[in-house]
Coordinates of C-alpha atoms and ligand atoms in Angstrom, one line a residue:
Chain E
X1 CA 0.0 0.0 0.0
X2 CA 1.3 3.5 -0.8
X3 CA 1.4 6.1 1.9
X4 CA 0.5 9.8 2.0
X5 CA 1.9 12.1 4.8
X6 CA -0.3 14.2 7.0
X7 CA 0.7 17.1 9.2
X8 CA -1.6 18.8 11.7
X9 CA -1.5 22.5 12.8
X10 CA -2.3 21.7 16.4
X11 CA -6.0 22.3 16.1
X12 CA -6.4 25.1 18.7
X13 CA -9.7 26.4 17.4
X14 CA -10.8 24.5 14.3
X15 CA -13.6 25.8 12.0
X16 CA -14.2 22.3 10.7
X17 CA -14.9 19.0 12.4
X18 CA -11.5 17.4 12.0
X19 CA -12.6 14.0 13.4
X20 CA -15.3 13.7 10.7
X21 CA -13.0 15.0 8.0
X22 CA -10.3 12.5 8.9
X23 CA -12.8 9.6 8.8
X24 CA -13.8 10.6 5.3
X25 CA -10.3 11.2 4.2
X26 CA -9.1 7.8 5.4
X27 CA -12.0 6.1 3.6
X28 CA -11.4 7.9 0.4
X29 CA -7.6 7.3 0.4
X30 CA -8.0 3.7 1.3
X31 CA -10.4 3.2 -1.6
X32 CA -7.6 4.5 -3.9
X33 CA -5.1 2.1 -2.3
X34 CA -3.4 4.7 -0.1
X35 CA -2.9 5.0 3.6
X36 CA -2.0 8.0 5.8
X37 CA 1.2 8.4 7.8
X38 CA 2.6 11.0 10.1
X39 CA 6.1 9.7 9.2
X40 CA 6.1 12.2 6.4
X41 CA 9.7 11.5 5.2
X42 CA 8.5 8.3 3.6
X43 CA 5.3 9.5 2.1
X44 CA 4.2 10.0 -1.5
X45 CA 2.7 13.5 -0.9
X46 CA 1.7 15.6 2.0
X47 CA -1.6 16.9 3.3
X48 CA -1.3 19.9 5.6
X49 CA -4.3 20.2 7.9
X50 CA -5.0 23.6 9.3
X51 CA -8.2 23.7 11.4
X52 CA -9.0 27.2 10.4
X53 CA -8.4 29.8 7.7
X54 CA -5.5 31.4 9.6
X55 CA -3.4 28.4 8.4
X56 CA -0.5 28.5 10.9
X57 CA 1.2 25.6 9.2
X58 CA 2.6 27.0 5.9
X59 CA 3.4 25.2 2.7
X60 CA 6.9 26.8 2.6
X61 CA 7.9 24.8 5.6
X62 CA 7.7 21.7 3.5
X63 CA 9.5 22.9 0.4
X64 CA 11.1 19.5 -0.2
X65 CA 7.7 17.9 -1.0
X66 CA 6.5 18.1 -4.6
X67 CA 2.9 17.0 -4.0
X68 CA 1.3 19.1 -1.2
X69 CA -2.3 20.0 -0.5
X70 CA -3.0 22.6 2.1
X71 CA -6.3 22.7 4.0
X72 CA -7.1 25.9 5.9
X73 CA -10.5 25.2 7.5
X74 CA -13.0 24.6 4.8
X75 CA -10.7 25.6 2.0
X76 CA -8.1 23.8 -0.1
X77 CA -5.2 25.9 -1.4
X78 CA -7.2 29.0 -0.7
X79 CA -10.3 27.9 -2.6
X80 CA -13.4 27.6 -0.4
X81 CA -14.8 24.0 -0.4
X82 CA -17.9 22.5 1.1
X83 CA -16.7 20.8 4.3
X84 CA -18.3 17.5 3.4
X85 CA -16.4 17.5 0.1
X86 CA -13.0 18.2 1.5
X87 CA -11.8 14.6 1.5
X88 CA -13.0 14.1 -2.1
X89 CA -11.3 17.3 -3.3
X90 CA -8.0 16.4 -1.6
X91 CA -7.9 13.1 -3.4
X92 CA -8.6 14.9 -6.7
X93 CA -5.8 17.3 -6.0
X94 CA -3.3 14.6 -5.0
X95 CA -4.0 12.1 -7.7
X96 CA -5.6 14.2 -10.4
X97 CA -7.8 12.3 -12.8
X98 CA -6.7 8.9 -11.5
X99 CA -9.3 8.8 -8.8
Chain I
X1 CA 3.3 60.2 -3.3
X2 CA 1.5 63.4 -2.6
X3 CA 2.5 65.6 0.3
X4 CA 0.1 67.7 2.5
X5 CA 0.2 70.8 0.2
X6 CA -0.2 68.7 -3.0
X7 CA -3.2 67.0 -1.5
X8 CA -4.9 70.2 -0.5
X9 CA -4.0 71.8 -3.9
X10 CA -5.5 68.8 -5.7
X11 CA -8.9 69.3 -4.0
X12 CA -9.0 72.8 -5.7
X13 CA -9.2 71.1 -9.1
X14 CA -12.4 69.3 -8.2
X15 CA -15.9 70.7 -8.8
X16 CA -17.5 68.8 -6.0
X17 CA -21.1 69.9 -5.3
X18 CA -21.3 70.4 -1.6
X19 CA -24.3 71.8 0.3
X20 CA -24.2 72.8 4.0
X21 CA -26.6 74.9 6.1
X22 CA -28.9 75.4 3.0
X23 CA -26.1 76.8 0.8
X24 CA -23.9 75.5 -2.0
X25 CA -20.3 75.7 -0.8
X26 CA -17.8 76.5 -3.5
X27 CA -14.6 76.8 -1.6
X28 CA -14.5 73.9 0.8
X29 CA -10.8 74.3 1.6
X30 CA -11.2 77.7 3.3
X31 CA -14.6 76.9 4.9
X32 CA -14.3 76.7 8.8
X33 CA -16.6 73.7 8.9
X34 CA -14.5 71.6 6.6
X35 CA -11.0 72.8 7.4
X36 CA -10.5 70.5 10.4
X37 CA -11.5 67.4 8.4
X38 CA -9.2 68.4 5.6
X39 CA -6.3 69.0 8.1
X40 CA -6.9 65.5 9.5
X41 CA -6.9 63.8 6.1
X42 CA -3.9 65.9 5.1
X43 CA -1.9 64.4 7.9
X44 CA -2.1 61.0 6.2
X45 CA -0.1 62.6 3.4
X46 CA 2.2 64.7 5.5
X47 CA 3.3 62.0 7.9
X48 CA 3.9 59.5 5.0
X49 CA 6.6 61.8 3.7
X50 CA 8.4 62.0 7.1
X51 CA 11.2 59.4 7.7
X52 CA 9.9 58.9 11.3
X53 CA 6.6 57.5 10.0
X54 CA 7.4 56.0 6.6
X55 CA 7.7 52.4 7.9
X56 CA 4.0 52.5 8.9
X57 CA 2.6 55.0 6.4
X58 CA 4.2 53.8 3.2
X59 CA 4.4 50.5 1.4
X60 CA 5.8 49.0 -1.8
X61 CA 3.1 48.5 -4.4
X62 CA 2.8 44.8 -5.4
X63 CA 1.8 46.0 -8.9
X64 CA 4.5 48.5 -9.7
X65 CA 7.2 48.0 -7.1
X66 CA 7.0 51.7 -6.3
X67 CA 6.8 53.3 -2.9
X68 CA 3.2 54.3 -2.2
X69 CA 1.1 55.7 0.6
X70 CA 0.0 52.8 2.6
X71 CA -3.6 54.0 2.4
X72 CA -3.6 52.8 -1.3
X73 CA -1.8 49.5 -0.6
X74 CA -3.3 46.0 -1.0
X75 CA -2.2 43.9 2.0
X76 CA 0.3 41.3 1.0
X77 CA 1.0 39.7 4.4
X78 CA -0.1 39.6 8.0
X79 CA 2.7 42.0 8.6
X80 CA 0.9 44.5 6.4
X81 CA -2.3 44.0 8.3
X82 CA -0.5 44.6 11.6
X83 CA 1.1 47.7 10.2
X84 CA -2.3 49.0 9.2
X85 CA -3.5 48.9 12.8
X86 CA -0.3 50.6 14.0
X87 CA -0.6 53.3 11.3
X88 CA -4.2 53.9 12.4
X89 CA -3.3 54.1 16.1
X90 CA -0.5 56.6 15.2
X91 CA -2.9 58.8 13.3
X92 CA -5.6 58.6 15.9
X93 CA -3.0 59.8 18.5
X94 CA -1.9 62.7 16.2
X95 CA -5.4 63.9 15.2
X96 CA -7.7 62.8 18.1
X97 CA -10.2 62.4 15.3
X98 CA -11.0 60.5 12.2
X99 CA -8.6 60.9 9.3
X100 CA -11.0 59.4 6.9
X101 CA -8.8 57.4 4.5
X102 CA -9.3 53.9 6.0
X103 CA -12.8 53.5 4.5
X104 CA -11.6 53.8 1.0
X105 CA -8.6 51.7 1.7
X106 CA -10.9 48.9 2.9
X107 CA -13.0 49.4 -0.2
X108 CA -9.9 48.9 -2.3
X109 CA -8.9 45.7 -0.6
X110 CA -12.4 44.2 -0.4
X111 CA -13.0 45.0 -4.1
X112 CA -9.6 43.6 -5.1
X113 CA -10.3 40.3 -3.4
X114 CA -13.9 39.8 -4.5
X115 CA -13.4 40.9 -8.2
X116 CA -10.7 38.2 -8.4
X117 CA -13.1 35.5 -7.1
X118 CA -16.0 36.7 -9.2
X119 CA -13.9 36.5 -12.4
X120 CA -12.9 33.0 -11.5
X121 CA -16.5 31.9 -11.3
X122 CA -18.0 33.9 -14.1
X123 CA -15.1 34.5 -16.5
X124 CA -15.7 38.3 -16.2
X125 CA -12.9 40.8 -16.3
X126 CA -13.7 42.9 -13.3
X127 CA -10.4 42.2 -11.6
X128 CA -8.4 43.3 -14.6
X129 CA -10.4 46.6 -14.8
X130 CA -9.9 47.0 -11.0
X131 CA -6.1 46.5 -11.3
X132 CA -6.0 49.4 -13.8
X133 CA -8.0 51.5 -11.4
X134 CA -5.8 50.6 -8.5
X135 CA -2.7 51.6 -10.4
X136 CA -4.3 55.0 -11.1
X137 CA -5.1 55.4 -7.4
X138 CA -1.6 54.4 -6.3
X139 CA 0.1 56.5 -8.9
X140 CA -1.8 59.6 -8.0
X141 CA -2.1 58.9 -4.2
X142 CA -5.8 59.5 -4.3
X143 CA -8.1 59.7 -1.3
X144 CA -11.0 57.4 -1.8
X145 CA -14.3 57.5 0.1
X146 CA -15.8 54.1 0.9
X147 CA -19.5 54.3 0.0
X148 CA -21.4 51.3 1.4
X149 CA -24.3 52.4 3.5
X150 CA -27.6 53.1 1.6
X151 CA -30.4 55.1 3.3
X152 CA -32.3 51.7 3.5
X153 CA -35.8 53.1 4.1
X154 CA -37.9 50.4 5.7
X155 CA -35.2 48.2 7.2
X156 CA -37.5 45.1 7.2
X157 CA -37.7 45.2 3.4
X158 CA -35.3 44.0 0.7
X159 CA -34.0 46.7 -1.7
X160 CA -36.3 45.7 -4.5
X161 CA -39.3 45.7 -2.0
X162 CA -39.0 49.3 -0.9
X163 CA -41.8 51.7 -1.6
X164 CA -39.2 54.0 -3.2
X165 CA -36.8 51.9 -5.4
X166 CA -34.0 54.5 -5.0
X167 CA -33.5 53.9 -1.3
X168 CA -30.6 51.6 -2.3
X169 CA -28.2 52.6 -5.1
X170 CA -29.2 50.7 -8.2
X171 CA -28.6 50.4 -12.0
X172 CA -31.3 52.2 -14.0
X173 CA -29.7 51.8 -17.4
X174 CA -27.0 49.8 -19.2
X175 CA -25.6 50.7 -22.6
X176 CA -22.5 50.0 -24.6
X177 CA -20.5 52.7 -22.8
X178 CA -21.4 51.9 -19.2
X179 CA -24.2 52.1 -16.7
X180 CA -26.4 54.7 -15.1
X181 CA -27.0 54.6 -11.4
X182 CA -29.5 56.3 -9.0
X183 CA -29.9 56.4 -5.3
X184 CA -27.9 57.7 -2.3
X185 CA -25.3 56.7 0.2
X186 CA -25.5 58.0 3.8
X187 CA -22.9 58.9 6.4
X188 CA -20.1 59.3 3.8
X189 CA -16.9 59.9 5.8
X190 CA -14.5 62.4 4.3
X191 CA -16.2 62.4 0.9
X192 CA -16.3 66.1 0.3
X193 CA -12.5 66.2 0.6
X194 CA -11.8 62.9 -1.3
X195 CA -10.9 62.6 -4.9
X196 CA -12.9 59.4 -5.7
X197 CA -15.5 57.1 -4.2
X198 CA -15.9 53.4 -4.4
X199 CA -19.6 52.5 -4.2
X200 CA -20.5 49.0 -2.9
X201 CA -23.8 47.2 -1.9
X202 CA -24.6 47.4 1.8
X203 CA -26.2 44.0 2.3
X204 CA -26.3 40.5 0.8
X205 CA -28.6 40.4 -2.2
X206 CA -30.9 37.9 -3.8
X207 CA -31.7 37.5 -7.5
X208 CA -34.7 39.9 -7.2
X209 CA -32.1 42.6 -6.1
X210 CA -29.8 42.0 -9.0
X211 CA -29.9 45.7 -10.1
X212 CA -28.7 46.7 -6.7
X213 CA -25.7 44.4 -6.8
X214 CA -23.3 47.0 -8.2
X215 CA -19.8 48.2 -7.4
X216 CA -18.1 51.1 -9.2
X217 CA -15.7 53.9 -8.7
X218 CA -16.2 57.5 -9.8
X219 CA -14.7 60.9 -9.0
X220 CA -16.6 62.7 -6.2
X221 CA -17.4 65.6 -8.6
X222 CA -19.0 63.4 -11.2
X223 CA -22.0 65.1 -12.9
X224 CA -25.2 64.2 -11.0
X225 CA -23.5 63.6 -7.6
X226 CA -24.5 65.9 -4.8
X227 CA -23.1 65.9 -1.3
X228 CA -25.1 67.3 1.7
X229 CA -22.8 67.7 4.6
X230 CA -24.1 66.6 8.0
X231 CA -24.2 68.6 11.2
X232 CA -22.2 67.6 14.2
X233 CA -22.4 68.4 17.9
X234 CA -21.4 72.1 18.5
X235 CA -20.5 72.6 14.8
X236 CA -21.6 76.2 14.8
X237 CA -18.7 77.0 17.2
X238 CA -16.5 76.7 14.1
X239 CA -18.0 80.0 12.9
X240 CA -16.9 81.7 16.1
X241 CA -13.7 83.6 16.9
X242 CA -11.0 81.8 18.8
X243 CA -10.0 78.2 19.2
X244 CA -10.7 77.1 22.8
X245 CA -14.4 76.4 22.6
X246 CA -13.9 74.2 19.5
X247 CA -12.1 71.7 21.6
X248 CA -10.1 69.8 19.0
X249 CA -9.9 72.9 16.9
X250 CA -7.3 71.6 14.4
X251 CA -8.8 68.3 13.5
X252 CA -12.5 68.4 14.6
X253 CA -14.5 65.3 15.5
X254 CA -15.1 62.1 13.5
X255 CA -14.6 62.4 9.7
X256 CA -17.1 65.0 8.4
X257 CA -19.9 62.9 6.9
X258 CA -22.2 63.7 4.1
X259 CA -25.4 62.3 2.5
X260 CA -24.4 61.7 -1.1
X261 CA -27.0 61.7 -3.9
X262 CA -26.6 59.9 -7.3
X263 CA -29.0 61.6 -9.7
X264 CA -28.8 59.2 -12.8
X265 CA -25.0 59.2 -12.7
X266 CA -23.1 57.7 -15.6
X267 CA -20.3 55.2 -14.9
X268 CA -18.1 53.9 -17.8
X269 CA -17.6 50.2 -18.0
X270 CA -13.9 50.4 -17.0
X271 CA -15.0 51.7 -13.7
X272 CA -17.7 49.0 -13.0
X273 CA -16.5 46.2 -10.8
X274 CA -19.8 44.3 -10.2
X275 CA -22.9 44.5 -12.2
X276 CA -25.7 42.1 -11.2
X277 CA -23.6 39.3 -9.7
X278 CA -25.9 39.3 -6.6
X279 CA -24.3 36.2 -5.1
X280 CA -21.1 38.1 -4.5
X281 CA -22.7 41.1 -2.8
X282 CA -22.7 39.3 0.6
X283 CA -19.0 38.3 0.3
X284 CA -18.1 41.9 -0.6
X285 CA -20.0 43.2 2.5
X286 CA -18.3 40.6 4.7
X287 CA -14.8 41.5 3.4
X288 CA -15.3 45.2 3.6
X289 CA -16.9 45.1 7.0
X290 CA -14.3 42.8 8.5
X291 CA -11.4 45.0 7.2
X292 CA -13.2 48.0 8.5
X293 CA -13.9 46.6 11.9
X294 CA -10.3 45.6 12.2
X295 CA -9.5 49.4 12.1
X296 CA -11.4 50.4 15.2
X297 CA -9.0 48.9 17.7
X298 CA -6.3 50.9 15.9
X299 CA -7.8 54.4 15.4
X300 CA -10.0 54.4 18.4
X301 CA -7.1 53.2 20.6
X302 CA -5.2 56.2 19.3
X303 CA -8.1 58.5 20.0
X304 CA -8.4 56.9 23.4
X305 CA -4.7 57.6 24.1
X306 CA -5.6 61.3 23.8
X307 CA -8.7 60.9 26.0
X308 CA -6.7 59.1 28.6
X309 CA -4.0 61.8 28.4
X310 CA -6.6 64.5 28.9
X311 CA -8.0 62.6 31.9
X312 CA -4.4 62.4 33.4
X313 CA -4.0 66.2 32.7
X314 CA -7.2 67.3 34.2
X315 CA -6.7 65.1 37.2
X316 CA -3.4 66.9 37.8
X317 CA -4.9 70.3 37.0
X318 CA -7.7 69.6 39.5
X319 CA -5.3 68.3 42.2
X320 CA -6.7 64.8 42.3
X321 CA -4.0 62.9 40.4
X322 CA -2.9 61.0 43.4
X323 CA -6.3 59.9 44.6
X324 CA -6.4 56.1 44.5
X325 CA -9.8 55.9 42.7
X326 CA -8.7 58.4 40.0
X327 CA -5.5 56.3 39.4
X328 CA -7.6 53.2 39.3
X329 CA -10.0 54.8 36.8
X330 CA -7.1 55.7 34.6
X331 CA -5.7 52.2 34.8
X332 CA -9.2 51.0 33.7
X333 CA -9.2 53.3 30.8
X334 CA -5.8 52.1 29.7
X335 CA -6.9 48.5 30.1
X336 CA -10.0 49.0 28.0
X337 CA -8.0 50.8 25.3
X338 CA -5.3 48.2 25.1
X339 CA -7.9 45.4 25.0
X340 CA -9.2 47.0 21.8
X341 CA -5.7 47.2 20.5
X342 CA -5.1 43.5 21.3
X343 CA -8.1 42.5 19.3
X344 CA -7.0 44.5 16.2
X345 CA -3.5 43.2 16.4
X346 CA -4.8 39.6 16.9
X347 CA -7.2 39.7 13.9
X348 CA -4.4 41.0 11.8
X349 CA -1.7 38.5 13.0
X350 CA -4.3 35.8 12.4
X351 CA -5.0 37.0 8.9
X352 CA -4.7 34.8 5.9
X353 CA -4.4 35.0 2.1
X354 CA -7.5 35.1 -0.1
X355 CA -7.4 33.4 -3.6
X356 CA -6.2 36.7 -5.1
X357 CA -3.2 36.6 -2.8
X358 CA -4.3 39.7 -0.9
X359 CA -4.5 39.1 2.9
X360 CA -7.7 39.2 4.8
X361 CA -8.2 39.6 8.6
X362 CA -9.6 36.9 10.8
X363 CA -13.2 38.0 10.6
X364 CA -14.3 36.5 13.9
X365 CA -11.7 38.5 15.8
X366 CA -12.3 41.6 13.7
X367 CA -16.0 41.6 14.5
X368 CA -15.2 41.0 18.2
X369 CA -13.0 44.1 18.3
X370 CA -15.7 46.3 16.8
X371 CA -18.3 44.8 19.2
X372 CA -16.0 45.8 22.1
X373 CA -15.6 49.3 20.6
X374 CA -19.3 49.8 20.8
X375 CA -19.0 49.4 24.6
X376 CA -15.5 50.2 25.7
X377 CA -15.3 53.7 24.1
X378 CA -18.4 54.7 26.0
X379 CA -16.9 53.4 29.2
X380 CA -13.6 55.2 28.6
X381 CA -15.5 58.4 28.0
X382 CA -17.7 57.8 31.0
X383 CA -14.6 57.5 33.2
X384 CA -13.1 60.6 31.6
X385 CA -16.3 62.5 32.4
X386 CA -16.1 61.2 36.0
X387 CA -12.5 62.4 36.4
X388 CA -13.1 65.8 34.7
X389 CA -16.0 67.0 36.8
X390 CA -19.3 68.7 35.9
X391 CA -17.5 71.7 34.6
X392 CA -17.3 70.1 31.2
X393 CA -21.0 70.7 31.0
X394 CA -21.1 74.2 32.4
X395 CA -18.0 76.0 31.2
X396 CA -18.3 79.7 30.2
X397 CA -17.3 80.6 26.7
X398 CA -13.8 81.7 25.4
X399 CA -15.4 85.1 24.7
X400 CA -16.2 85.5 28.4
X401 CA -12.7 84.3 29.4
X402 CA -11.2 87.0 27.1
X403 CA -13.7 89.7 28.2
X404 CA -12.0 92.5 30.2
X405 CA -14.8 92.9 32.6
X406 CA -15.8 89.3 33.5
X407 CA -12.7 87.4 32.3
X408 CA -10.8 88.0 35.6
X409 CA -13.7 86.3 37.5
X410 CA -13.4 83.2 35.3
X411 CA -9.6 83.3 35.8
X412 CA -10.0 83.5 39.5
X413 CA -12.9 81.1 40.1
X414 CA -12.1 78.4 37.5
X415 CA -8.5 78.0 38.6
X416 CA -7.5 74.5 39.7
X417 CA -4.0 73.9 41.2
X418 CA -1.9 77.1 41.5
X419 CA 0.7 76.3 38.9
X420 CA -1.6 75.7 36.0
X421 CA -3.3 78.6 34.2
X422 CA -7.0 78.7 34.1
X423 CA -6.9 78.9 30.3
X424 CA -5.0 75.6 30.1
X425 CA -7.5 74.0 32.4
X426 CA -10.3 75.2 30.2
X427 CA -8.5 74.0 27.0
X428 CA -8.3 70.5 28.3
X429 CA -11.9 70.5 29.5
X430 CA -13.1 71.7 26.1
X431 CA -11.0 69.0 24.4
X432 CA -12.7 66.4 26.7
X433 CA -16.2 67.9 26.0
X434 CA -15.4 67.7 22.2
X435 CA -14.0 64.2 22.1
X436 CA -16.2 62.3 24.5
X437 CA -19.8 63.2 23.7
X438 CA -22.4 63.5 21.0
X439 CA -21.2 62.9 17.5
X440 CA -17.8 61.5 18.6
X441 CA -19.5 58.7 20.6
X442 CA -22.0 57.6 17.9
X443 CA -19.2 56.8 15.6
X444 CA -18.0 54.1 18.0
X445 CA -21.5 52.6 18.0
X446 CA -22.5 52.6 14.4
X447 CA -19.4 53.3 12.3
X448 CA -18.4 50.1 10.5
X449 CA -21.8 48.7 11.4
X450 CA -24.2 48.6 14.4
X451 CA -23.5 46.1 17.2
X452 CA -26.0 43.6 15.8
X453 CA -24.2 43.4 12.5
X454 CA -21.1 42.2 14.4
X455 CA -23.1 39.7 16.5
X456 CA -24.5 38.1 13.3
X457 CA -21.0 37.7 12.0
X458 CA -19.7 36.4 15.3
X459 CA -22.5 33.8 15.4
X460 CA -21.7 32.7 11.9
X461 CA -18.0 32.2 12.6
X462 CA -18.2 30.8 16.1
X463 CA -18.4 27.1 15.3
X464 CA -20.8 26.3 18.1
X465 CA -21.0 22.6 17.2
X466 CA -17.3 22.2 17.9
X467 CA -17.7 23.9 21.3
X468 CA -20.7 21.7 22.1
X469 CA -18.7 18.6 21.2
X470 CA -15.9 19.7 23.5
X471 CA -18.3 20.0 26.4
X472 CA -20.0 16.7 25.6
X473 CA -16.7 14.9 25.4
X474 CA -15.6 16.3 28.8
X475 CA -19.0 15.5 30.4
X476 CA -18.6 11.9 29.2
X477 CA -21.6 12.0 26.9
X478 CA -21.1 9.4 24.3
X479 CA -22.4 10.1 20.8
X480 CA -21.7 8.8 17.3
X481 CA -20.0 12.0 16.0
Ligands
FAD1 C1 -19.6 58.7 12.1 C2 -20.0 57.7 11.1 C3 -19.2 57.5 10.0 C4 -19.6 56.6 9.0 N1 -18.9 56.5 7.8 C5 -19.3 55.7 6.8 C6 -18.7 55.7 5.6 O1 -17.7 56.3 5.4 N2 -19.2 54.9 4.6 C7 -20.3 54.2 4.7 O2 -20.7 53.5 3.8 N3 -21.0 54.2 5.9 C8 -20.5 54.9 7.0 N4 -21.2 54.9 8.2 C9 -22.4 54.2 8.3 C10 -22.5 53.0 9.2 O3 -21.9 51.9 8.6 C11 -23.9 52.8 9.6 O4 -24.3 53.9 10.4 C12 -24.2 51.5 10.2 O5 -24.0 50.5 9.2 C13 -25.7 51.4 10.7 O6 -26.6 51.8 9.7 P1 -27.7 52.9 10.0 O7 -26.9 54.1 10.5 O8 -28.5 53.1 8.7 O9 -28.5 52.4 11.2 P2 -29.7 51.4 11.1 O10 -29.4 50.3 10.1 O11 -31.0 52.1 11.0 O12 -29.6 50.7 12.5 C14 -30.3 51.2 13.7 C15 -30.7 50.0 14.5 O13 -31.6 49.2 13.8 C16 -31.2 47.8 13.7 N5 -31.6 47.3 12.4 C17 -31.3 47.8 11.2 N6 -31.8 47.0 10.2 C18 -32.4 46.0 10.8 C19 -33.1 44.8 10.4 N7 -33.3 44.6 9.1 N8 -33.6 44.0 11.3 C20 -33.4 44.2 12.6 N9 -32.8 45.3 13.1 C21 -32.3 46.2 12.2 C22 -29.7 47.9 13.9 O14 -29.1 46.7 14.3 C23 -29.6 49.1 14.9 O15 -29.7 48.6 16.2 C24 -20.8 55.8 9.2 C25 -21.5 56.0 10.4 C26 -21.2 56.9 11.3 C27 -22.0 57.1 12.5

């Protein structure tokens, strides 16, 4: 199974339900043959999960990754997304048309 | 960048139609009612040219790479947002009043971010048009009025439901050259001494209000635009001799507001930045309002610094500076003012980029600051009144103080401590009277939106479900989340 890295901001005051989001994300990635890891050095890509739009965890901190998706609350790479669609959209971002 | 003199000179070239006290005013620059407001706005130009203040009051344009007045800048980082608050506090301290340019600045930033997103959805070219306009504004260091508030008529009805359709600005004609608009905007800060105005909708719109979903920029002296300047508390003192009774005689109070009428005004297409995209009116209002609410813990903290200073001074002049309750009240005033500042700094530090790349404040925190302003400024002023004494309500006039016959009585009987002149005591008392009552207070309540407008935004942003879940988890309530 391939692995995708995940990094959390710390979740001090999230605008989204991170538990629910993670459940959906895991299911979606599993269906594509991927699993999540916090051991990000070995991962295929990286999902940065910021609980709110402030986005404390910045993309620039992970410059060595080619394939990064940044969630800032209910938005992906600054584009507002329906919270229930976040997991789906992340998969699209990471794997393009292959999912 | 313009300097103070160039700004004032540039106003002379405008043919702005201004009415006040039932008369058309042709020379606004020399008019005693407008001079203080012009002085205040002019300080945004003057200080920007001084090395001591350039770090806060200038920026580098992200469009041209040139040095510009910060009041025309699009925020590129949280550092820019923080500098905005600091710049506003500085100017609040220097003027003790409103220096008017923040409204247009917020209109620039809100329109910049929303036109970008609108174009992405609809394939329109509003953002491109806006960039050209922005370059023009930055290049010429223009002062922009931010025109959002419509007269609104019956507040329970939508714009299209009003008995008079003109109670919200709307499009009455579209042709190949542009649009024609009709209506009015109320409470227009600094508009009579601005160069341009950006007109925006004041509420979220539905499809039936399509013609009201309009954003555009025009010179304030465009044909068909009339400005009726509003009265302020004690404004007729500006016609009197002397300076003491005017209080803040150099800079006045608040910004000098007008009711602006649009009598079938033509706007060319290159100046139209929203035209019927009703689903973006709400976003624009939210962006503008949050940027604008951010300001209030900056400028009002600066103004509060002056009010606190005047309380310290009058306590000394009255001989009560060492009284423990007075010191405690001053501590409370400082605490309230700095709490406002904390909020504005926080909403800026917690800002984030919009899809356009421009930075936006944290709207929950920005609305919280403004909500606090609607209370804390009243409390700061109440404490100042307490310390100053009833004399702020009963002081004789400057004319009596200067009168040969009765002046000596005033000198004698209105003296405080021996080493401070009666005139100085009266000057501080008049400043307090001017800055803490009437028109000055109302701005803190309604400027940038009435308290309920913030509460609606706070509720929308508060994520109550997450808070409930936190409580349920701690209480051991097991639910399938
Ligand atoms: C000094 C000053 C400067 C200003 N400068 C500017 C400026 O430069 N540009 C600009 O565009 N505006 C400006 N404003 C306008 C400001 O944004 C408005 O005053 C504010 O939004 C409130 O609107 P209003 O004055 O029409 O009051 P109203 O909207 O009449 O509010 C009065 C009360 O009615 C309530 N209310 C209103 N509508 C409803 C409703 N539908 N349902 C329930 N309750 C309702 C409000 O919550 C409030 O409690 C300025 C205001 C002041 C006082």
